[in-house]
Coordinates of C-alpha atoms in Angstrom, one line a residue:
Chain Q
M576 CA 36.0 60.5 45.9
T577 CA 32.5 61.4 44.3
Q578 CA 30.6 58.2 44.0
K579 CA 28.9 57.7 40.6
T580 CA 25.3 56.2 40.5
E581 CA 24.7 54.4 37.4
I582 CA 20.8 55.0 36.9
S583 CA 19.2 52.4 34.7
L584 CA 16.7 53.2 32.0
G585 CA 15.4 49.6 31.7
D586 CA 11.8 48.5 31.3
V587 CA 8.8 48.8 32.7
A588 CA 9.0 46.1 35.4
S589 CA 12.4 46.3 36.3
R590 CA 11.6 50.1 37.0
A591 CA 8.3 49.1 39.1
A592 CA 10.4 46.9 40.7
E593 CA 13.2 49.4 41.7
A594 CA 10.7 51.6 42.5
E595 CA 9.6 49.3 45.4
N596 CA 12.3 49.1 47.2
E597 CA 13.2 53.1 47.0
I598 CA 12.2 55.0 50.0
R599 CA 8.5 55.8 49.5
T600 CA 7.8 59.5 49.2
E601 CA 4.4 61.0 49.8
R602 CA 1.4 60.1 47.1
M603 CA 1.4 63.5 44.7
A604 CA -2.1 63.9 43.0
L605 CA -1.5 65.8 39.4
N606 CA -4.2 66.8 37.3
V607 CA -3.3 67.1 33.5
G608 CA -5.8 68.8 31.4
P609 CA -8.4 69.0 30.1
S610 CA -6.2 71.9 28.2
H611 CA -3.1 70.7 28.3
P612 CA -0.5 70.2 24.8
T613 CA -0.2 66.9 26.0
T614 CA -3.4 65.7 25.8
H615 CA -4.0 66.4 22.2
G616 CA -7.5 67.8 22.9
V617 CA -9.9 68.3 25.8
L618 CA -8.1 65.1 27.7
R619 CA -8.6 65.5 31.6
L620 CA -6.2 62.7 33.6
L621 CA -6.1 62.3 37.0
M622 CA -3.2 61.0 38.5
E623 CA -1.5 59.8 41.7
L624 CA 2.4 59.8 41.8
D625 CA 5.1 58.5 43.8
G626 CA 7.6 60.3 43.0
D627 CA 8.4 60.0 39.6
T628 CA 6.1 56.9 39.1
I629 CA 2.6 57.0 38.0
T630 CA 0.7 55.1 40.4
K631 CA -2.9 55.6 39.2
C632 CA -4.1 57.5 36.2
E633 CA -8.1 58.0 35.5
P634 CA -9.0 59.7 32.2
V635 CA -11.7 62.2 32.7
I636 CA -13.4 62.4 29.0
G637 CA -16.8 64.2 27.9
Y638 CA -15.6 67.6 27.6
L639 CA -16.2 67.7 23.9
H640 CA -19.4 66.1 24.4
R641 CA -22.1 67.6 21.9
G642 CA -24.4 64.9 21.8
D643 CA -24.1 63.6 18.1
E644 CA -26.6 60.6 18.6
K645 CA -29.0 62.9 20.4
I646 CA -28.7 65.1 17.2
A647 CA -29.0 62.5 14.7
E648 CA -32.3 61.4 15.9
N649 CA -33.7 64.9 14.7
M650 CA -32.3 65.3 11.3
T651 CA -32.6 63.3 8.2
Y652 CA -29.6 60.8 6.9
N653 CA -27.9 63.6 5.2
Q654 CA -28.2 66.4 7.5
F655 CA -25.7 64.3 9.6
V656 CA -23.2 64.1 6.9
P657 CA -21.4 67.1 8.4
F658 CA -21.8 65.9 11.7
T659 CA -19.6 63.0 11.1
D660 CA -17.1 65.2 9.6
R661 CA -16.8 66.6 13.1
L662 CA -16.1 62.7 14.8
D663 CA -12.3 62.4 13.7
Y664 CA -11.6 66.0 12.3
L665 CA -8.6 64.6 11.0
A666 CA -9.9 62.1 8.5
P667 CA -13.5 63.5 8.0
L668 CA -13.6 61.9 4.1
A669 CA -13.4 58.8 6.3
N670 CA -15.6 59.4 8.6
N671 CA -18.3 60.4 5.9
V672 CA -17.5 57.4 3.8
A673 CA -18.0 54.8 6.8
Y674 CA -21.4 56.7 7.6
A675 CA -22.7 56.4 4.5
I676 CA -21.8 52.9 3.9
A677 CA -24.1 52.3 7.1
V678 CA -27.1 53.5 6.2
E679 CA -26.4 52.0 2.4
R680 CA -26.4 48.7 3.9
L681 CA -29.5 49.2 5.9
A682 CA -31.3 50.4 2.5
D683 CA -29.8 47.5 0.4
I684 CA -28.7 49.8 -2.5
T685 CA -25.6 49.0 -4.9
I686 CA -23.2 51.7 -5.2
P687 CA -21.7 52.1 -8.6
E688 CA -18.1 50.8 -9.5
R689 CA -16.5 54.7 -9.8
C690 CA -17.9 55.9 -6.8
Q691 CA -17.1 52.7 -4.6
A692 CA -13.1 53.2 -6.4
L693 CA -13.5 56.9 -5.5
R694 CA -14.3 56.0 -1.7
V695 CA -11.4 53.9 -1.3
L696 CA -9.1 56.5 -2.8
I697 CA -10.2 59.4 0.0
C698 CA -10.3 56.8 2.6
E699 CA -6.8 56.5 2.0
L700 CA -5.9 59.9 1.5
A701 CA -7.6 60.6 4.7
R702 CA -5.5 57.8 6.3
I703 CA -2.2 59.5 5.0
S704 CA -3.6 62.6 6.1
S705 CA -4.3 61.5 9.8
H706 CA -1.1 59.4 9.9
L707 CA 0.9 62.0 8.7
L708 CA -0.4 64.2 11.7
G709 CA -0.3 61.4 13.8
L710 CA 3.5 60.6 13.1
G711 CA 4.9 64.2 13.1
V712 CA 2.8 64.6 16.4
F713 CA 4.6 61.9 17.7
G714 CA 7.5 62.7 17.3
M715 CA 7.1 66.2 18.8
D716 CA 5.9 64.4 22.4
A717 CA 9.2 62.1 22.3
G718 CA 11.1 65.5 21.4
A719 CA 11.6 65.3 18.3
W720 CA 10.5 68.7 16.5
T721 CA 11.7 68.3 12.9
P722 CA 9.8 65.4 11.4
F723 CA 6.3 67.6 12.4
M724 CA 7.4 70.3 10.2
Y725 CA 8.3 67.7 7.3
T726 CA 4.9 65.8 7.7
F727 CA 2.7 69.3 8.3
T728 CA 4.0 70.4 5.2
E729 CA 2.8 67.0 3.3
R730 CA -0.6 67.0 4.6
E731 CA -0.8 70.4 3.9
K732 CA -0.8 69.5 0.3
L733 CA -3.1 66.9 0.8
Y734 CA -6.0 69.5 2.1
D735 CA -5.2 71.4 -1.0
L736 CA -6.2 68.2 -3.0
F737 CA -9.3 67.8 -0.7
E738 CA -10.1 71.4 -1.0
K739 CA -10.3 70.4 -4.8
L740 CA -12.4 67.6 -4.2
T741 CA -15.2 68.7 -1.6
G742 CA -14.9 72.4 -1.4
A743 CA -13.8 72.3 1.8
R744 CA -10.3 71.6 3.7
F745 CA -11.4 70.6 7.0
T746 CA -15.1 70.0 7.1
T747 CA -15.6 67.8 3.9
S748 CA -19.4 66.3 3.8
Y749 CA -18.3 64.8 0.7
T750 CA -20.4 61.6 0.9
R751 CA -24.3 61.1 0.5
I752 CA -26.3 58.2 1.0
G753 CA -25.9 56.6 -2.0
G754 CA -23.2 58.5 -3.6
V755 CA -21.1 61.4 -3.0
A756 CA -22.0 64.8 -3.4
R757 CA -20.0 65.6 -6.7
D758 CA -17.5 63.4 -9.5
V759 CA -14.2 63.9 -9.5
P760 CA -12.8 67.4 -10.7
E761 CA -11.0 67.5 -14.1
G762 CA -7.4 66.5 -13.3
W763 CA -7.3 65.9 -9.9
L764 CA -6.2 61.9 -9.8
G765 CA -3.1 63.4 -11.7
E766 CA -2.4 65.6 -9.1
V767 CA -3.2 62.6 -6.3
K768 CA -0.6 60.3 -8.5
Q769 CA 2.0 62.9 -8.1
F770 CA 1.4 63.7 -4.8
C771 CA 1.5 60.0 -3.9
N772 CA 4.8 59.7 -6.0
E773 CA 6.7 62.6 -4.2
L774 CA 5.4 61.7 -0.6
P775 CA 7.8 58.8 0.0
K776 CA 10.7 61.1 -0.1
T777 CA 9.4 63.0 2.8
L778 CA 8.5 59.7 4.6
E779 CA 12.1 58.9 4.3
D780 CA 13.4 62.1 5.7
V781 CA 11.0 61.9 8.2
S782 CA 12.2 57.8 8.9
N783 CA 15.6 59.0 8.7
L784 CA 15.1 61.2 11.8
L785 CA 13.0 59.3 13.6
T786 CA 13.2 55.1 12.9
R787 CA 16.9 54.5 13.6
N788 CA 17.3 57.3 16.5
R789 CA 18.8 56.7 19.6
I790 CA 16.8 59.2 21.1
F791 CA 13.8 58.0 20.4
F792 CA 14.2 54.2 21.3
D793 CA 14.9 55.6 24.4
R794 CA 12.0 57.2 25.0
T795 CA 9.7 54.7 22.9
Q796 CA 11.0 51.2 23.0
G797 CA 9.4 49.1 26.0
I798 CA 6.9 52.2 26.6
G799 CA 3.1 51.6 26.7
T800 CA 3.4 47.8 25.8
I801 CA -0.1 46.4 25.4
S802 CA 0.1 42.6 25.4
K803 CA -2.3 40.8 22.8
E804 CA -4.5 40.0 25.7
D805 CA -5.1 43.5 26.7
A806 CA -5.3 44.5 23.4
L807 CA -8.4 42.3 22.6
A808 CA -9.8 42.8 25.9
F809 CA -10.3 46.5 25.6
G810 CA -11.6 46.7 22.3
L811 CA -8.4 48.2 20.8
T812 CA -8.8 48.7 16.8
G813 CA -6.5 50.0 14.0
A814 CA -2.7 50.6 14.5
N815 CA -2.8 50.3 18.4
L816 CA -4.2 46.9 18.0
R817 CA -1.9 45.5 14.9
A818 CA 1.2 46.5 17.1
S819 CA 0.2 44.3 19.5
G820 CA 0.7 42.0 16.9
I821 CA -3.0 40.9 16.2
D822 CA -3.8 40.7 12.5
L823 CA -6.8 42.4 12.3
D824 CA -7.6 44.4 9.4
L825 CA -11.1 45.4 7.9
R826 CA -10.3 46.5 4.8
K827 CA -8.9 42.3 4.3
D828 CA -11.3 40.9 6.6
K829 CA -14.3 42.6 6.2
P830 CA -14.1 44.1 2.6
Y831 CA -16.0 46.8 2.2
S832 CA -16.4 49.2 -0.9
G833 CA -14.1 47.0 -3.1
Y834 CA -11.1 47.0 -0.9
E835 CA -10.8 43.1 -1.9
Q836 CA -9.7 44.4 -5.1
Y837 CA -6.8 46.0 -4.3
D838 CA -3.6 44.7 -3.7
F839 CA -2.1 45.6 -0.2
D840 CA -0.2 44.0 3.0
V841 CA -1.1 44.7 6.8
P842 CA 1.9 45.6 8.7
V843 CA 1.6 43.8 12.3
G844 CA 4.1 44.8 15.6
T845 CA 5.4 42.2 18.0
S846 CA 5.9 44.0 21.0
G847 CA 2.7 46.4 21.3
D848 CA 5.0 49.2 22.8
C849 CA 5.0 52.8 21.3
Y850 CA 7.7 52.0 19.3
D851 CA 5.6 49.5 17.2
R852 CA 3.0 51.9 17.2
Y853 CA 5.3 54.4 15.3
I854 CA 6.5 51.7 13.1
V855 CA 2.8 50.2 12.1
R856 CA 1.7 53.6 11.1
M857 CA 4.8 55.0 9.2
E858 CA 4.2 51.3 7.2
E859 CA 0.4 51.9 6.8
I860 CA 1.0 55.1 4.9
Y861 CA 3.0 53.2 2.0
Q862 CA 0.6 50.6 1.8
S863 CA -2.2 53.3 1.3
L864 CA -0.1 54.9 -1.3
R865 CA 0.0 51.3 -3.0
I866 CA -3.8 51.3 -2.8
C867 CA -3.8 54.9 -4.2
H868 CA -1.7 54.0 -7.1
Q869 CA -3.8 51.1 -7.8
V870 CA -7.3 52.6 -7.7
I871 CA -6.0 55.6 -9.8
D872 CA -4.3 53.1 -12.6
K873 CA -7.8 51.2 -12.9
F874 CA -10.4 54.1 -12.0
P875 CA -13.5 53.1 -13.6
S876 CA -15.8 55.3 -15.7
G877 CA -19.5 55.2 -15.2
P878 CA -22.0 56.4 -12.6
W879 CA -20.5 58.0 -9.3
Y880 CA -23.8 57.6 -7.7
A881 CA -26.6 54.8 -7.4
E882 CA -29.0 55.7 -9.9
D883 CA -31.9 53.6 -9.0
A884 CA -31.9 54.4 -6.0
K885 CA -35.0 57.2 -6.3
K886 CA -36.3 57.4 -3.2
I887 CA -32.1 57.9 -1.7
Y888 CA -29.9 60.0 -3.8
A889 CA -31.2 63.2 -5.1
P890 CA -30.7 63.7 -8.7
T891 CA -27.8 66.5 -10.4
K892 CA -28.7 69.7 -10.7
D893 CA -28.6 69.8 -14.1
K894 CA -31.7 67.2 -14.3
I895 CA -33.4 68.6 -11.6
L896 CA -33.8 72.1 -13.4
T897 CA -34.7 70.2 -16.8
S898 CA -37.3 67.9 -15.5
M899 CA -40.0 67.7 -13.5
E900 CA -40.0 63.9 -12.2
E901 CA -36.3 64.8 -10.9
L902 CA -37.6 68.0 -9.9
I903 CA -40.1 66.0 -7.3
Q904 CA -37.6 63.5 -6.4
N905 CA -35.2 66.3 -5.7
F906 CA -37.7 67.8 -3.2
M907 CA -39.0 64.9 -1.8
I908 CA -35.5 63.9 -1.1
V909 CA -34.7 67.4 0.4
T910 CA -37.5 67.8 2.7
E911 CA -38.1 64.3 4.0
G912 CA -34.7 62.9 3.9
P913 CA -33.9 59.1 1.8
Q914 CA -36.2 56.8 2.8
I915 CA -34.5 54.1 4.4
P916 CA -36.4 50.8 5.5
E917 CA -36.8 49.6 8.6
G918 CA -34.3 47.7 10.3
E919 CA -31.1 47.7 12.4
V920 CA -27.7 47.6 10.8
Y921 CA -24.1 47.6 12.3
F922 CA -21.1 48.6 9.8
E923 CA -17.9 49.3 11.0
A924 CA -14.7 50.5 9.1
E925 CA -11.1 50.6 9.1
N926 CA -10.6 53.9 9.9
P927 CA -7.0 55.9 10.4
K928 CA -7.7 56.1 14.5
G929 CA -9.1 52.5 14.1
A930 CA -12.5 50.9 13.6
L931 CA -15.2 53.4 13.2
G932 CA -18.4 52.0 13.9
F933 CA -21.9 52.9 13.2
F934 CA -25.3 51.6 14.7
V935 CA -27.9 52.7 12.9
V936 CA -31.9 51.5 13.8
S937 CA -34.4 52.4 11.7
K938 CA -38.3 52.4 11.9
G939 CA -38.9 53.5 8.0
G940 CA -38.6 57.2 6.8
G941 CA -35.8 60.0 6.3
V942 CA -34.9 60.2 10.3
P943 CA -32.6 57.6 12.3
Y944 CA -34.7 56.2 15.3
R945 CA -31.3 55.5 17.2
L946 CA -27.7 55.9 16.0
K947 CA -24.8 55.1 17.8
I948 CA -21.4 56.0 16.9
R949 CA -18.8 53.6 17.9
A950 CA -15.2 55.4 18.3
P951 CA -12.1 54.0 18.1
S952 CA -10.4 56.5 20.7
F953 CA -12.7 56.0 23.1
C954 CA -11.7 52.4 23.2
S955 CA -7.9 53.4 23.0
L956 CA -8.8 55.6 25.9
S957 CA -10.0 53.5 28.3
I958 CA -6.9 51.0 28.7
L959 CA -5.4 54.2 29.8
E960 CA -6.1 53.2 33.4
K961 CA -4.5 50.1 33.1
L962 CA -1.8 51.1 30.9
A963 CA -0.2 54.5 32.4
P964 CA 0.8 52.8 36.2
G965 CA 4.5 52.3 36.7
H966 CA 5.3 54.5 33.9
M967 CA 7.4 57.6 34.5
M968 CA 5.7 60.8 34.2
T969 CA 7.4 62.0 31.0
D970 CA 6.2 59.0 29.6
I971 CA 2.5 59.4 29.6
T972 CA 3.2 62.4 26.7
V973 CA 5.0 59.6 24.6
I974 CA 1.6 57.1 25.5
L975 CA -0.9 59.3 24.6
G976 CA 0.8 60.2 21.4
S977 CA 1.5 56.9 20.4
L978 CA -2.1 55.9 20.9
D979 CA -3.3 58.5 18.5
F980 CA -6.6 59.3 19.4
V981 CA -8.9 62.5 18.7
M982 CA -11.1 63.7 21.4
G983 CA -14.0 64.8 19.0
E984 CA -14.9 61.2 18.2
C985 CA -14.2 59.6 22.2
D986 CA -16.5 62.5 23.4
R987 CA -19.5 62.4 20.1
Chain F
M1354 CA -17.9 30.0 10.0
E1355 CA -20.7 29.2 12.4
S1356 CA -24.2 29.9 11.5
I1357 CA -26.7 31.1 13.7
Q1358 CA -29.1 28.3 13.5
D1359 CA -25.9 26.5 15.7
L1360 CA -26.5 29.0 18.1
L1361 CA -30.0 28.7 18.3
S1362 CA -30.6 24.9 18.8
D1363 CA -27.5 24.9 21.1
Y1364 CA -28.9 28.2 23.5
E1365 CA -32.4 27.3 23.5
F1366 CA -33.3 30.4 25.3
L1367 CA -32.3 32.3 22.3
A1368 CA -34.6 34.2 19.7
E1369 CA -33.5 35.6 16.6
R1370 CA -34.0 38.7 15.9
A1371 CA -34.5 41.0 12.1
S1372 CA -31.3 42.1 11.1
A1373 CA -30.1 43.9 8.1
D1374 CA -26.7 41.9 8.1
C1375 CA -25.3 40.2 10.7
P1376 CA -26.5 37.5 13.1
S1377 CA -28.7 38.7 16.0
V1378 CA -30.0 37.4 18.9
L1379 CA -32.5 38.0 21.7
C1380 CA -31.0 36.8 25.2
P1381 CA -33.0 37.1 28.3
A1382 CA -31.4 39.1 30.9
E1383 CA -30.8 35.9 33.3
K1384 CA -28.8 33.7 30.7
Y1385 CA -27.2 37.3 29.4
L1386 CA -23.6 36.8 31.6
E1387 CA -23.7 33.1 31.3
F1388 CA -23.9 33.3 27.2
A1389 CA -21.7 36.2 27.0
A1390 CA -18.7 34.1 28.8
D1391 CA -19.6 31.1 26.6
L1392 CA -19.5 33.2 23.4
R1393 CA -16.1 34.1 24.6
D1394 CA -14.4 30.9 25.3
K1395 CA -16.0 28.2 23.4
H1396 CA -17.2 30.3 20.2
G1397 CA -14.2 32.6 19.5
F1398 CA -16.2 36.1 20.1
D1399 CA -12.9 37.9 21.8
M1400 CA -13.7 41.4 21.4
L1401 CA -16.7 43.5 22.5
V1402 CA -16.8 46.2 19.9
D1403 CA -19.9 47.9 20.6
L1404 CA -22.4 48.1 23.8
T1405 CA -24.8 50.6 24.1
A1406 CA -28.9 50.4 24.3
I1407 CA -32.1 51.6 22.7
D1408 CA -34.9 53.4 23.8
W1409 CA -38.2 51.9 21.9
E1410 CA -40.1 54.3 23.8
H1411 CA -43.8 52.9 23.7
D1412 CA -42.6 49.2 22.9
L1413 CA -42.6 47.6 26.5
P1414 CA -40.2 47.0 27.9
R1415 CA -38.9 50.0 27.2
F1416 CA -35.3 49.8 27.0
M1417 CA -33.2 47.1 25.5
V1418 CA -29.0 46.8 25.8
V1419 CA -27.4 45.7 22.3
A1420 CA -24.0 44.7 22.2
H1421 CA -22.0 43.6 19.6
F1422 CA -18.9 40.7 19.4
L1423 CA -16.3 40.4 17.0
S1424 CA -14.6 37.7 16.5
T1425 CA -11.2 38.1 15.2
T1426 CA -10.2 34.7 13.8
K1427 CA -13.5 34.2 12.4
H1428 CA -14.2 37.6 11.1
S1429 CA -17.9 37.4 12.2
Y1430 CA -20.0 39.8 14.3
L1431 CA -23.0 39.1 16.4
R1432 CA -25.3 41.1 18.1
V1433 CA -26.8 40.3 21.4
S1434 CA -29.5 42.2 22.3
V1435 CA -31.2 42.3 26.2
K1436 CA -34.6 43.7 27.3
C1437 CA -34.8 45.2 30.6
E1438 CA -37.5 44.1 32.2
D1439 CA -38.6 47.1 34.6
D1440 CA -38.7 50.3 33.0
N1441 CA -38.8 52.6 36.2
S1442 CA -35.1 51.2 37.3
P1443 CA -33.6 49.3 33.9
E1444 CA -30.9 46.6 35.3
I1445 CA -28.8 44.3 33.5
P1446 CA -26.0 42.4 34.8
S1447 CA -22.3 44.1 33.7
L1448 CA -20.2 41.9 31.2
A1449 CA -17.0 44.0 32.3
T1450 CA -15.4 41.4 33.9
L1451 CA -15.6 39.3 31.2
Y1452 CA -14.6 41.9 28.5
P1453 CA -12.8 45.1 30.1
A1454 CA -13.8 47.1 27.1
A1455 CA -17.6 46.9 28.8
D1456 CA -16.5 49.1 31.3
W1457 CA -16.4 52.4 29.5
H1458 CA -19.0 51.2 27.3
E1459 CA -21.7 50.8 30.2
R1460 CA -20.6 53.6 32.0
E1461 CA -21.7 55.6 28.6
C1462 CA -25.2 53.6 28.6
Y1463 CA -25.7 54.3 31.9
D1464 CA -24.9 57.9 31.9
M1465 CA -27.0 58.4 28.4
F1466 CA -29.9 55.7 29.5
G1467 CA -30.1 55.3 33.3
I1468 CA -29.3 51.4 32.9
K1469 CA -28.0 50.4 35.6
F1470 CA -25.6 47.3 35.3
S1471 CA -25.3 45.2 38.1
G1472 CA -21.6 44.0 39.1
H1473 CA -19.7 46.9 37.1
P1474 CA -16.7 47.9 39.4
D1475 CA -17.3 51.5 38.9
L1476 CA -20.6 52.7 37.4
K1477 CA -20.5 56.4 37.0
R1478 CA -21.2 58.8 34.5
I1479 CA -18.2 59.4 31.7
L1480 CA -18.9 62.2 29.1
M1481 CA -21.7 64.1 31.3
W1482 CA -20.7 65.5 35.1
E1483 CA -21.3 63.4 37.9
D1484 CA -24.6 65.2 39.6
Y1485 CA -26.4 65.9 36.0
P1486 CA -29.8 65.0 36.5
Y1487 CA -31.0 63.7 33.7
Y1488 CA -30.4 61.0 30.8
P1489 CA -30.1 62.4 27.5
L1490 CA -30.8 59.8 24.9
R1491 CA -33.8 59.2 26.5
K1492 CA -36.9 59.4 24.0
E1493 CA -38.4 62.0 26.6
F1494 CA -35.5 64.4 27.0
P1495 CA -35.8 67.6 24.6
L1496 CA -33.3 68.2 22.1
A1497 CA -32.8 71.4 23.4
G1498 CA -31.9 70.5 26.5
I1499 CA -33.3 71.3 30.1
E1500 CA -31.5 74.5 32.2
T1501 CA -29.2 72.5 34.7
P1502 CA -27.3 74.1 37.6
L1503 CA -23.5 74.2 36.3
P1504 CA -20.9 71.2 37.3
A1505 CA -19.0 73.4 39.6
A1506 CA -21.7 74.4 42.5
D1507 CA -19.1 76.7 44.3
I1508 CA -18.9 78.9 41.1
A1509 CA -22.5 78.7 40.4
D1510 CA -23.2 80.1 43.6
V1511 CA -20.6 83.0 43.1
T1512 CA -21.9 84.0 39.3
G1513 CA -25.6 82.8 39.7
V1514 CA -24.7 81.1 36.3
E1515 CA -26.8 78.2 34.9
A1516 CA -25.9 76.1 32.2
E1517 CA -28.0 77.2 29.1
P1518 CA -30.2 75.2 26.9
A1519 CA -28.4 74.4 23.3
P1520 CA -30.4 77.1 20.9
M1521 CA -31.2 73.7 18.7
M1522 CA -35.3 72.9 18.7
G1523 CA -37.1 75.2 16.0
G1524 CA -33.1 76.5 14.7
P1525 CA -32.0 75.7 11.0
F1526 CA -31.1 72.2 9.8
V1527 CA -33.4 70.5 12.5
A1528 CA -35.8 67.7 11.0
P1529 CA -38.7 66.6 13.3
P1530 CA -38.7 62.8 13.9
Q1531 CA -41.9 62.5 12.4
G1532 CA -43.9 64.3 10.1
V1533 CA -42.7 66.8 7.5
V1534 CA -39.1 68.4 7.6
S1535 CA -40.5 71.4 5.7
E1536 CA -42.7 72.4 8.6
S1537 CA -39.5 72.9 11.6
E1538 CA -37.6 74.7 9.2
P1539 CA -37.6 78.7 10.0
R1540 CA -37.5 80.7 6.8
A1541 CA -35.7 84.1 6.5
K1542 CA -38.1 86.8 6.1
D1543 CA -36.8 89.6 4.2
E1544 CA -38.8 92.6 5.1
S1545 CA -36.8 95.3 3.2
W1546 CA -38.9 95.6 0.2
T1547 CA -42.1 95.2 -1.0
E1548 CA -43.9 94.9 -4.0
I1549 CA -44.9 98.7 -3.7
D1550 CA -41.3 99.2 -2.8
P1551 CA -39.0 97.2 -4.9
K1552 CA -36.3 95.7 -4.1
P1553 CA -33.1 98.2 -4.2
T1554 CA -31.0 96.9 -7.3
K1555 CA -27.1 97.6 -7.1
G1556 CA -27.1 100.6 -9.0
G1557 CA -29.9 102.5 -7.5
N1558 CA -33.8 102.0 -8.3
T1559 CA -35.0 103.3 -12.2

């Protein structure tokens, strides 16, 4: 008669306890990455395994380091906008907006309502696009391929909308200090509205495939649990922090760009495991859609850039070509950069990946003296060393997927 | 919300610094750890969101470490700056035991500026490789980079390849930190036509 042994998948603690009792095997060093599909970019993990259990995990980063902060010290404020696209390249519009607001706070200029509303709209669209990819890829990491196909199709529609607005699908470079590059094209808002109306259908399809899926439960629940205290201590932000049960959303708590006018809820998780991070992101898409609807319904008219910021925002082409004063103004801004007063400012925006911060130090003139980028993915990854040990090797894919990081931003 | 005045009167060693947004204080290096612990335990600044440094170049002391704290309950930021007294081997205490988030931020600071954080559990480079000889965010480090041996010394031995500096300086879209931008930008010169020999048009010259 054969003897059956039941293998329990239990939680991490009991699994670690079981591993204690098992026969110790020789520790094995395993190197994952820097180029590996699991790592979503160029992240390298130096791991030590005891059988299938991870005993040590050290993330090695810097493979995508381009020295953005050094470059920023050597170019004018508007010239740096394209570099912000390449931080979190899954939500370039949100980065553009965060950077522009940081510098505008230093220059102390007021942004007209229309521009603020437009910025809120593109930030939320960027959030939807980033979360759509994040969720799809997360499903794929857990072994579910189909949701990715659905979410990627929707993201493609969003990219068409971005192209109509900014002229580029990926590297949008849409904001300027004091405004945006151009006004909304005719009929664009209607198309966004239509997209927002159609998206919930797809979300429902994705949700039907994942949210109550038994296999997905087993792969994600109780895996990668981050406690409240750890989340705070390691400086996690965004959905990763909220999934651990901390209600902190900078759009609500430190409103910028007129977020206080819009009515939306902040989803907060309870257990802080991979499943909670999935649920929080899923719900955030619905909340973003709510904001989008509100913005479009009361989209303000009026100027779409700060007209009184003569030394900061270059006037529109028709004015440059017809008026001497505006021509000189344009020439000065292009050659010497927007004139930002001396001072220090730190601004964080609630980006899809977490709080993206810009610390700008100016000594006056058109070039920042020091610009530090506080990347949410950098902080999200720093917890990995603590989070991974005790998990199975196969769980690392799920944990990485659920943290939703981007190496472009982490390495800068 | 506590005002900066309360902090300044409670901690006499603090000095206020100019800031365009959140309260900003200057803290002496020897009181830094004590103050950071109080911020966490008594004032509710439970999150260290950012830690970086500034190289003031000619203003001495040269290096200044700047940390941003956030209170997740009171929703307020606080900027704490600490001057590193010694310009040649800058060193200040590490926050890594109080705020684990400081671990990576301080490693980055060390990597980019060469500032040592005493008491850090594992202070090593994070973005650059371990044997990299320079501190790239110091002001004297050129934008174009400096040629250095490849990180993999064994590969460099076989191939003889050096890591080339990035072709940035003098290239397009680069503005100098001082002076007029237009002076540094090269312009494409089209030498295929002159006043005597006019520019070829699409349908040929007539």
